[in-house]
PDB file of C-alpha atoms in Angstrom:
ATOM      1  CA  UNK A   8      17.168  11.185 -16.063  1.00 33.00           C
ATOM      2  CA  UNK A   9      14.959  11.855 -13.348  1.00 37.00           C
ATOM      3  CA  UNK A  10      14.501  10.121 -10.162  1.00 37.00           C
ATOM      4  CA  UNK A  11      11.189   7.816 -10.907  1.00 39.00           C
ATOM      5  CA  UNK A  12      10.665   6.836  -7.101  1.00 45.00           C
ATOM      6  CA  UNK A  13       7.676   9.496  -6.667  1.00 51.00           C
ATOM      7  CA  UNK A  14       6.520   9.457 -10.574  1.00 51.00           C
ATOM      8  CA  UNK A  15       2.665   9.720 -10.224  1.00 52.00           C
ATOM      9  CA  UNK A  16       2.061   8.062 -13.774  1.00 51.00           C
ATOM     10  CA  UNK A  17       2.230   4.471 -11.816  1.00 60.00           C
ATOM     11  CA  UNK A  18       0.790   3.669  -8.615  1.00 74.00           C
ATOM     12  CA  UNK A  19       2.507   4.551  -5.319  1.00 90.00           C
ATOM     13  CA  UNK A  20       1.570   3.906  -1.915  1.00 89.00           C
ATOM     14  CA  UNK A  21       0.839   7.114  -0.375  1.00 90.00           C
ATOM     15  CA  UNK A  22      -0.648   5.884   2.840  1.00 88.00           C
ATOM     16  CA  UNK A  23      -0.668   3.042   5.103  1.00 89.00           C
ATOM     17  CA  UNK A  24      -3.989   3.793   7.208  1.00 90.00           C
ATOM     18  CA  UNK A  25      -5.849   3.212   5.506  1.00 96.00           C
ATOM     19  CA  UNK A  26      -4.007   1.538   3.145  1.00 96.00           C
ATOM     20  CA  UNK A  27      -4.195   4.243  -0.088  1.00 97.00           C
ATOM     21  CA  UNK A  28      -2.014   4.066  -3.560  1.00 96.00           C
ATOM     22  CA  UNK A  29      -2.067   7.385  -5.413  1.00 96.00           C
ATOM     23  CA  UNK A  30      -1.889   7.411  -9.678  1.00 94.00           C
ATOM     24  CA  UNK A  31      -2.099   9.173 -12.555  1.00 93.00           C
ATOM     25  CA  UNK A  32      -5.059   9.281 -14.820  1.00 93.00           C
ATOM     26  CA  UNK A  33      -3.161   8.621 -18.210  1.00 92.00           C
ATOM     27  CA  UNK A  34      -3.949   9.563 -21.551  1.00 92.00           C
ATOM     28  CA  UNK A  35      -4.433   6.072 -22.335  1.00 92.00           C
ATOM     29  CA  UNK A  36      -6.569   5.283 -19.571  1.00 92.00           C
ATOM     30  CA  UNK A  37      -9.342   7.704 -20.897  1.00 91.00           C
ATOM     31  CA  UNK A  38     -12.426   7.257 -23.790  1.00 92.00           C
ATOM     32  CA  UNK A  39     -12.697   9.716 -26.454  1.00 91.00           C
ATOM     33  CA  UNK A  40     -14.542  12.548 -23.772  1.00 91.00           C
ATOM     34  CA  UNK A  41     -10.978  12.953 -22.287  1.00 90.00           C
ATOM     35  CA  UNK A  42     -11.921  10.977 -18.872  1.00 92.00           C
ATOM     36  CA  UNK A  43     -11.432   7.535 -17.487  1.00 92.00           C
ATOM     37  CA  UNK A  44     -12.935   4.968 -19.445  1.00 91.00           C
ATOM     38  CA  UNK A  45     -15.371   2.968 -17.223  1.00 90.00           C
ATOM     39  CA  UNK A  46     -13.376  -0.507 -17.677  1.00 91.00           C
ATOM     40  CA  UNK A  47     -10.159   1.590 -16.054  1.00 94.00           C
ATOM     41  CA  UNK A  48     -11.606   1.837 -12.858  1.00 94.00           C
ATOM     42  CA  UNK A  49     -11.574  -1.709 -12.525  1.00 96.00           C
ATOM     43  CA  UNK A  50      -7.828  -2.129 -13.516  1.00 95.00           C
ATOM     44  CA  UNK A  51      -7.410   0.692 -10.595  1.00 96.00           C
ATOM     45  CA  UNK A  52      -8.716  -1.988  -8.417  1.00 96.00           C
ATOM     46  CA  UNK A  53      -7.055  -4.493  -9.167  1.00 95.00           C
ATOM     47  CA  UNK A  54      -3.736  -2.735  -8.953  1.00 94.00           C
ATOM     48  CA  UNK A  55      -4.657  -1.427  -5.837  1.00 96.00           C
ATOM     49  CA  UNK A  56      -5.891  -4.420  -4.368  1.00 95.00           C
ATOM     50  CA  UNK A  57      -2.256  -6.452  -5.282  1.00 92.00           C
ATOM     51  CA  UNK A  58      -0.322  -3.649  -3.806  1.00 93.00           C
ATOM     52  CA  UNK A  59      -2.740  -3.688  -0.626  1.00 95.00           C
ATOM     53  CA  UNK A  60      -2.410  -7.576  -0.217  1.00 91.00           C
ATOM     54  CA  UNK A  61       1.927  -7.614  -0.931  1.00 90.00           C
ATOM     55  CA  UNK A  62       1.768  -4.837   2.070  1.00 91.00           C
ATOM     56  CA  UNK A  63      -0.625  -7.093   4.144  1.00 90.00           C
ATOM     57  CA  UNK A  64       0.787 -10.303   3.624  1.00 87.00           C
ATOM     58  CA  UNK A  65       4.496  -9.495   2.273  1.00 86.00           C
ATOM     59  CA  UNK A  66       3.669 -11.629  -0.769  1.00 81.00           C
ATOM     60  CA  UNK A  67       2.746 -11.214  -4.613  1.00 82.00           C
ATOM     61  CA  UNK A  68      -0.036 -13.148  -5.845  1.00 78.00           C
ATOM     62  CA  UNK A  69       2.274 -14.690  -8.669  1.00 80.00           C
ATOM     63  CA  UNK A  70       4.294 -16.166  -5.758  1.00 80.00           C
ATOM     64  CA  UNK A  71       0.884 -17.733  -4.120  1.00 76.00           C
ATOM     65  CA  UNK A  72       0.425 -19.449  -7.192  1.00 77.00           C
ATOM     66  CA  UNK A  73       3.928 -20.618  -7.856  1.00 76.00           C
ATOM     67  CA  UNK A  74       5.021 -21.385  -5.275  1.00 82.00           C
ATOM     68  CA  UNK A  75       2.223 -22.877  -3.239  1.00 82.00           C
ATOM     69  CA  UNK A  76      -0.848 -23.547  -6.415  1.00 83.00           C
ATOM     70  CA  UNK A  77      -3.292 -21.363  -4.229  1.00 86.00           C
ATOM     71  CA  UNK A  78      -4.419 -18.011  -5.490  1.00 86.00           C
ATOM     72  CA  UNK A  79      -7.190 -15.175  -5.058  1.00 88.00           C
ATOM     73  CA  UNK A  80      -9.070 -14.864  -8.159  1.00 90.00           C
ATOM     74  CA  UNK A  81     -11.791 -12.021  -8.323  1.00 93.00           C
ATOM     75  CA  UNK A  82     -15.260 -13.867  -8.266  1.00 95.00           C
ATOM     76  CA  UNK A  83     -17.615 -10.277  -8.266  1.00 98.00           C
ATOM     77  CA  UNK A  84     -16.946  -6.405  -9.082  1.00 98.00           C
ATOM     78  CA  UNK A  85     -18.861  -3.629  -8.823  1.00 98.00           C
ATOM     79  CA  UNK A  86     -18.625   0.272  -9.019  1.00 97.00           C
ATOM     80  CA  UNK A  87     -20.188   3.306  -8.250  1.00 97.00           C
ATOM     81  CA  UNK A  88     -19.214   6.217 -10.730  1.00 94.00           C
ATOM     82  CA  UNK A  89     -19.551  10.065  -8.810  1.00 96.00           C
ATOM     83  CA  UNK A  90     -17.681  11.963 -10.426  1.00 96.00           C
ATOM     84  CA  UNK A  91     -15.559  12.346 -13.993  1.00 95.00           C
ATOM     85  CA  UNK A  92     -11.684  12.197 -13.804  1.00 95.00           C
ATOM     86  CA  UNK A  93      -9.453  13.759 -16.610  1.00 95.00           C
ATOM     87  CA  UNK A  94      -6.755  12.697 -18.050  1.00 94.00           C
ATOM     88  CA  UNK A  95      -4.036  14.174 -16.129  1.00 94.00           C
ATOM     89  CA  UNK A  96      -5.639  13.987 -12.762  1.00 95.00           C
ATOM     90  CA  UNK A  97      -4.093  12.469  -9.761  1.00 96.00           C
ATOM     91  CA  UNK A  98      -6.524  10.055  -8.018  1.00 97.00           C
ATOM     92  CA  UNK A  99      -6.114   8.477  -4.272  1.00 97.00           C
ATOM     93  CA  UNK A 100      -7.916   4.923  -3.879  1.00 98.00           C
ATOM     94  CA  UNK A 101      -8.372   3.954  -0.721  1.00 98.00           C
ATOM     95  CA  UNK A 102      -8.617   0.087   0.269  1.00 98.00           C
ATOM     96  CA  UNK A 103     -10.816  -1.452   3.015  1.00 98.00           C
ATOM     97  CA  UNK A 104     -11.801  -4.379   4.342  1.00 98.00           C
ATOM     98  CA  UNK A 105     -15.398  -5.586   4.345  1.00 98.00           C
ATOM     99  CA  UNK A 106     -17.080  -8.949   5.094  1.00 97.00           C
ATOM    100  CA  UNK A 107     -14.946 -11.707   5.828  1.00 97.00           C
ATOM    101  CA  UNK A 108     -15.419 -15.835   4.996  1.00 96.00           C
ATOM    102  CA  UNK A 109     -13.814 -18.619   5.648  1.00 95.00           C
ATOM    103  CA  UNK A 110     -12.418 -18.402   1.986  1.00 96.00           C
ATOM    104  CA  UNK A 111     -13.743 -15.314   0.517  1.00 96.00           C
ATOM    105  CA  UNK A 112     -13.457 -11.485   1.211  1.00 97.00           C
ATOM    106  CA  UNK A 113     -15.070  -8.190   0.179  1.00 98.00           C
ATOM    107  CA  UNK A 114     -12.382  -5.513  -0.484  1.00 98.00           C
ATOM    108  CA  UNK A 115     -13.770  -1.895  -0.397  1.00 98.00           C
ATOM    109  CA  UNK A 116     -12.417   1.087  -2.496  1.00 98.00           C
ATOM    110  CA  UNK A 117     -13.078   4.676  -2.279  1.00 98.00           C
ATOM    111  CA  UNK A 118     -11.312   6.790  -4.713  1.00 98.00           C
ATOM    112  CA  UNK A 119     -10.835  10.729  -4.207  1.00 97.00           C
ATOM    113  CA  UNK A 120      -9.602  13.748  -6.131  1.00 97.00           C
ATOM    114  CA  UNK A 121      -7.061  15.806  -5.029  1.00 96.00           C
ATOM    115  CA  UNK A 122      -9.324  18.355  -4.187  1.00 97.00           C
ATOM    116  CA  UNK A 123     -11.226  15.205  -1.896  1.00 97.00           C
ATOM    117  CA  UNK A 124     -13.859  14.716  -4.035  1.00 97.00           C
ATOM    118  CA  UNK A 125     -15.252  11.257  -4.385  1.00 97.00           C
ATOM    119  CA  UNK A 126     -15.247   9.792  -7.489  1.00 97.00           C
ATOM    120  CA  UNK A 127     -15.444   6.359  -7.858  1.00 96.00           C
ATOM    121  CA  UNK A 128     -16.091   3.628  -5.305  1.00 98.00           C
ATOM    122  CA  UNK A 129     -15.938  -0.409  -5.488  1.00 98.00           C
ATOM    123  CA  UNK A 130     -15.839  -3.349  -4.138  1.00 98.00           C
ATOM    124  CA  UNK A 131     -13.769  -6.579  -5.528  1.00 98.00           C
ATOM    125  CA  UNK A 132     -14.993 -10.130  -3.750  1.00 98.00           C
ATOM    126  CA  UNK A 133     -12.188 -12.449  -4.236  1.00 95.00           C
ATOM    127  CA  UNK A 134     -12.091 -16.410  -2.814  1.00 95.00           C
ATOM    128  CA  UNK A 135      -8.577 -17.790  -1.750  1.00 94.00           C
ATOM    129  CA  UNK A 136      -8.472 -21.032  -3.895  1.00 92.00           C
ATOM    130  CA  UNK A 137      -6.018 -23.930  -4.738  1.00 92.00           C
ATOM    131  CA  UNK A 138      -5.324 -25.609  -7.947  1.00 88.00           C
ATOM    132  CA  UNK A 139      -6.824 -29.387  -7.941  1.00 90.00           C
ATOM    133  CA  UNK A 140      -5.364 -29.837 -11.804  1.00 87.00           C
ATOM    134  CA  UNK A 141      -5.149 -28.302 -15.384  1.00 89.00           C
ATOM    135  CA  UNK A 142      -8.064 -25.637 -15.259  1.00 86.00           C
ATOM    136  CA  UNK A 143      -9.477 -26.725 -12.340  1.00 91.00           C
ATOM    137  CA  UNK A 144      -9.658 -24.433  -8.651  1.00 90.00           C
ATOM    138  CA  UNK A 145     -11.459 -25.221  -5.508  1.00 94.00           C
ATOM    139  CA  UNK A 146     -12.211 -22.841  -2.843  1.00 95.00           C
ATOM    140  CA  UNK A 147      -9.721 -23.056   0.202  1.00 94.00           C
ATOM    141  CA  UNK A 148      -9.316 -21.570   3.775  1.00 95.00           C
ATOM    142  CA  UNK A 149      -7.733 -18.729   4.109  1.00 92.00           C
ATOM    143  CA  UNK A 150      -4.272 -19.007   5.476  1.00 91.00           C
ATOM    144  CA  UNK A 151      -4.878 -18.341   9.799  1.00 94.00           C
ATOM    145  CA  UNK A 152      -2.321 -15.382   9.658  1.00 92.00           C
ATOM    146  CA  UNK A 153      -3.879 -13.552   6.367  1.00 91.00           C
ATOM    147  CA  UNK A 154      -7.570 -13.602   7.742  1.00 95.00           C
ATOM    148  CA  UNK A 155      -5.937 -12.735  11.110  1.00 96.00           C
ATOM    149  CA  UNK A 156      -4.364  -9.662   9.367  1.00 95.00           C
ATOM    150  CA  UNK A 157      -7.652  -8.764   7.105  1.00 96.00           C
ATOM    151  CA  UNK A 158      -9.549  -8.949  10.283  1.00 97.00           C
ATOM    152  CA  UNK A 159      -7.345  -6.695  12.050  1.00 97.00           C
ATOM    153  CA  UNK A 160      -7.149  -4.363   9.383  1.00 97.00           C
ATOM    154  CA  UNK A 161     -10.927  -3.992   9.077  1.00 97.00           C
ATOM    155  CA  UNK A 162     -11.229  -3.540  12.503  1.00 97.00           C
ATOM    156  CA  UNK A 163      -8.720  -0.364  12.774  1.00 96.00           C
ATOM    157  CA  UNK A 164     -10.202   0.892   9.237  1.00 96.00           C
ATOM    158  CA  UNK A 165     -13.478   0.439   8.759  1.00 96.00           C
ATOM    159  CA  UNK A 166     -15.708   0.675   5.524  1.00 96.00           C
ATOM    160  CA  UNK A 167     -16.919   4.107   5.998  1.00 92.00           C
ATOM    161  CA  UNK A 168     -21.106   4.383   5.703  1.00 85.00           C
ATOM    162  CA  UNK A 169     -22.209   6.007   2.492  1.00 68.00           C
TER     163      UNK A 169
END
């Protein structure tokens, strides 16, 4: 059995600044035309967003929401598709930080070929929210250290101008 620690069919974190997680376009993840299938792309974000914010923070979002009832849901997504991706083909996506609120927070991705072509680009807005009872969420502060560290982080990496 081979050693699974590098496998490129899940994501991996090959890059801390800025924060980037390299994958594996499956065979699954594509349409019938043999590239990604436009919904994908926003799974890509996702995943790369939770892997961003347990590196930022040093916690999983299922732990928020266990162990303290807060979460970060996803309130707005958009995409910008550049470029067709196989099935087959590695893909970087890049993570940065955009505008910042008191609850809320834009998350920027740019994703690149191996060859350093763009792609794809995003952006996820997600609000920091507790739960006031059974299907019920209200917008909170962000925890002081978290902002601190998304603030930070934008600072030193920067959405890059299109």
């Amino acid at each position: 059995m081979k050693d699974n620690t590098t496998d490129p069919r899940t994501p991996q974190v090959v890059a801390r600044a800025p924060f980037t997680v390299r994958r594996l376009v499956r065979w699954g993840d594509s349409d019938p035309a043999g590239i990604v299938y436009t919904g994908t792309y926003l799974d890509y974000m996702v995943e790369a967003a939770e892997d961003f914010f347990i590196a930022l923070t040093g916690r999983h979002w299922r732990d928020m929401q266990t162990e303290s009832g807060t979460g970060t849901p996803m309130v707005h997504a958009s995409m910008d598709f550049l470029k067709p991706v196989p099935a087959g083909q590695a893909i970087d996506i890049a993570v940065h930080v955009g505008r910042l609120g008191a609850s809320s927070f834009d998350l920027h991705f740019i994703s690149r070929t191996m060859a350093g072509d763009v792609c794809f680009t995003g952006k996820l807005t997600g609000v920091h929210i507790r739960h006031v009872g059974p299907g019920a969420i209200a917008a909170q502060a962000m925890p002081a250290d978290w902002k601190a560290k998304l603030a930070d982080y934008a600072k030193a990496f920067p959405v890059p101008e299109k």
